[in-house]
Amino acid sequence: MTATTVSTRGLFIDGGWTSGTGGDTVTVVNPATEEVIAEVPQASVADIDAAVTAARKAFDEGPWPTMSPAERGRILAAMADELSRRRADLIELNVTEAGSTRMLAEMLQVGTPIDHFHDLTNRVLPQFDFEPPVRPVMGHGIGHGMVVREPYGVAALITPFNFPFLLNLAKVGPALAAGCTAVLKPSPYTPLEALVLGEIAEAAGLPPGVLNIVTGDITEGEALTTHPGVDLVSFTGSDAVGRKVYTQAADSLKKVVLELGGKSANIILDDADLDKVMESVLAGIVTHAGQGCALLTRILVHQSLHDELVARIAGVLGFISVGDPSDPATMMGPLIRDVQRQRVESLIATGVEEGAQIAFGGKRPAQLERGYFVEPTLFVGVDNSMRIAQDEFFGPVGVVIPFSDDDEAVRLANDSRYGLAGGVWSADPLRAVAVGRRLRTGTVIINGGGGGLNPSAPFGGYKHSGIGREFGEHGLAEYLQHKALQWPVG
Ligand code: NAD
């Protein structure tokens, strides 16, 4: 077993560490080397029940939900400081467990969520209106009243493998800030980046039961989303599982927030400067080996720029160094597991059967004997109705589709069951914004955007990409519900 920089102390339930009741373990593997890096306890359904019971007690008996936002903010600020103190360890862990390149780990995977956590305690929580003003309406005499926003209750937080630390914190931060108590269940591939949050909570003095962290997969996820003690489910993952979660939670009428998949279009209009476009197009293929929900993997390009763009992308992909992400020179790491690689390879084969052509890549890198690698891959000759244009690869594969005018670009971009993100490039920013406004997606990046994730920009999907929003004040609002208090005049 190779070392990780983070110890594993078991499941975190009711403020303590336990090895669970089932006796089974989850084996955590470094996807670049295939070496075992940790064994953690596999939660049983009884452990899930214990975690929900602890969260329920911490909610119903308090004091967490009835503390003032400022009091909660002080403990969350201590968590933010502890996260910053452990930043270097967490970056190492993310590289080893999630297979992220060092640069991505330093920025989006670990750096950004820590910055967002500080922003939550410094800006979002102090400024948030927990008692929004009520406007009197003439002719509707309902006496005097006030509206208060109260924590929703016990939240089940379920996350995927690709950006584990970012997505765990994107849920834990606002859930706790709102006054909810929570049970976090990460992907079975990346439990360590969740369990370490128990140590952070302990160090910051979070009361027992407010945050509980379990492991597991389908059975345990189902136990959480059907548990009568859970009031709200916030799920990030595939749309296929998202649909199941929605159904599972329906019987007990839980609130459900879903952050699901995407097949986002990057629209390159006829006046776009290809020098500026290239970084975004390459990032859509290579970033975290394509394992990103909002990556712009459907490249829609005006027909006059098509051949030049394809030649440029194929030329640069040849210089992308693929390998072990612990090497700082590596530009693209592995997929998370062999089963994920097989899914990507099967969809690549489908693309060839559908009649598309591979302009670059398509295979396993010959020089890498271990690790779950796939070459960065580019498809041309793609029709938007093909499966490779409609389904998520969740691997390093881009597809190029030409269009003839802005209307066709918008039609193609919106011809998708997903609606998570999109990009538009034009020399005329107003034209790009006009096209962006016509896209049915939760995010649109105009001419490369501002760089990084803006903590006050809501993130989430239209259509099958989800329900609800994360980040900043929008994320916090998902964990609250309104209560109207009314009393007679005089
Ligand atoms: P997945 O849907 O397979 O699993 C996600 C989580 O759900 C895991 O923790 C898993 O154990 C759990 N789970 C599985 N079956 C369950 C069930 N029946 N009930 C409850 N929980 C269950 O997703 P994945 O393969 O880990 O991640 C990749 C997917 O996540 C992609 O589709 C990607 O687009 C999406 N994603 C979306 C966002 C977003 O913010 N919109 C962000 C990252 C990833």
mmCIF file of C-alpha atoms in Angstrom, residues 272-279 281-282 305-319 360 378:
data_model
loop_
_atom_site.group_PDB
_atom_site.id
_atom_site.type_symbol
_atom_site.label_atom_id
_atom_site.label_comp_id
_atom_site.label_asym_id
_atom_site.label_seq_id
_atom_site.Cartn_x
_atom_site.Cartn_y
_atom_site.Cartn_z
ATOM 1 C CA ALA A 272 -13.995 34.382 -33.596
ATOM 2 C CA ASP A 273 -10.225 34.604 -33.155
ATOM 3 C CA LEU A 274 -8.994 30.982 -33.155
ATOM 4 C CA ASP A 275 -5.850 31.949 -31.206
ATOM 5 C CA LYS A 276 -8.110 32.896 -28.305
ATOM 6 C CA VAL A 277 -10.459 29.922 -28.727
ATOM 7 C CA MET A 278 -7.803 27.203 -28.584
ATOM 8 C CA GLU A 279 -7.218 27.129 -24.818
ATOM 9 C CA VAL A 281 -11.367 23.987 -26.746
ATOM 10 C CA LEU A 282 -8.386 22.015 -25.459
ATOM 11 C CA LEU A 305 -13.290 27.939 -39.586
ATOM 12 C CA HIS A 306 -13.849 24.172 -39.328
ATOM 13 C CA ASP A 307 -10.792 22.799 -41.161
ATOM 14 C CA GLU A 308 -8.324 25.224 -39.608
ATOM 15 C CA LEU A 309 -9.665 24.596 -36.097
ATOM 16 C CA VAL A 310 -9.526 20.802 -36.484
ATOM 17 C CA ALA A 311 -5.934 20.969 -37.796
ATOM 18 C CA ARG A 312 -4.907 23.150 -34.861
ATOM 19 C CA ILE A 313 -6.563 20.969 -32.190
ATOM 20 C CA ALA A 314 -5.136 17.754 -33.617
ATOM 21 C CA GLY A 315 -1.704 19.418 -33.787
ATOM 22 C CA VAL A 316 -1.712 20.508 -30.147
ATOM 23 C CA LEU A 317 -3.182 17.253 -28.734
ATOM 24 C CA GLY A 318 0.043 15.562 -29.857
ATOM 25 C CA PHE A 319 1.937 17.664 -27.301
ATOM 26 C CA PHE A 360 -6.655 12.272 -33.146
ATOM 27 C CA LEU A 378 -11.016 14.214 -31.326
#
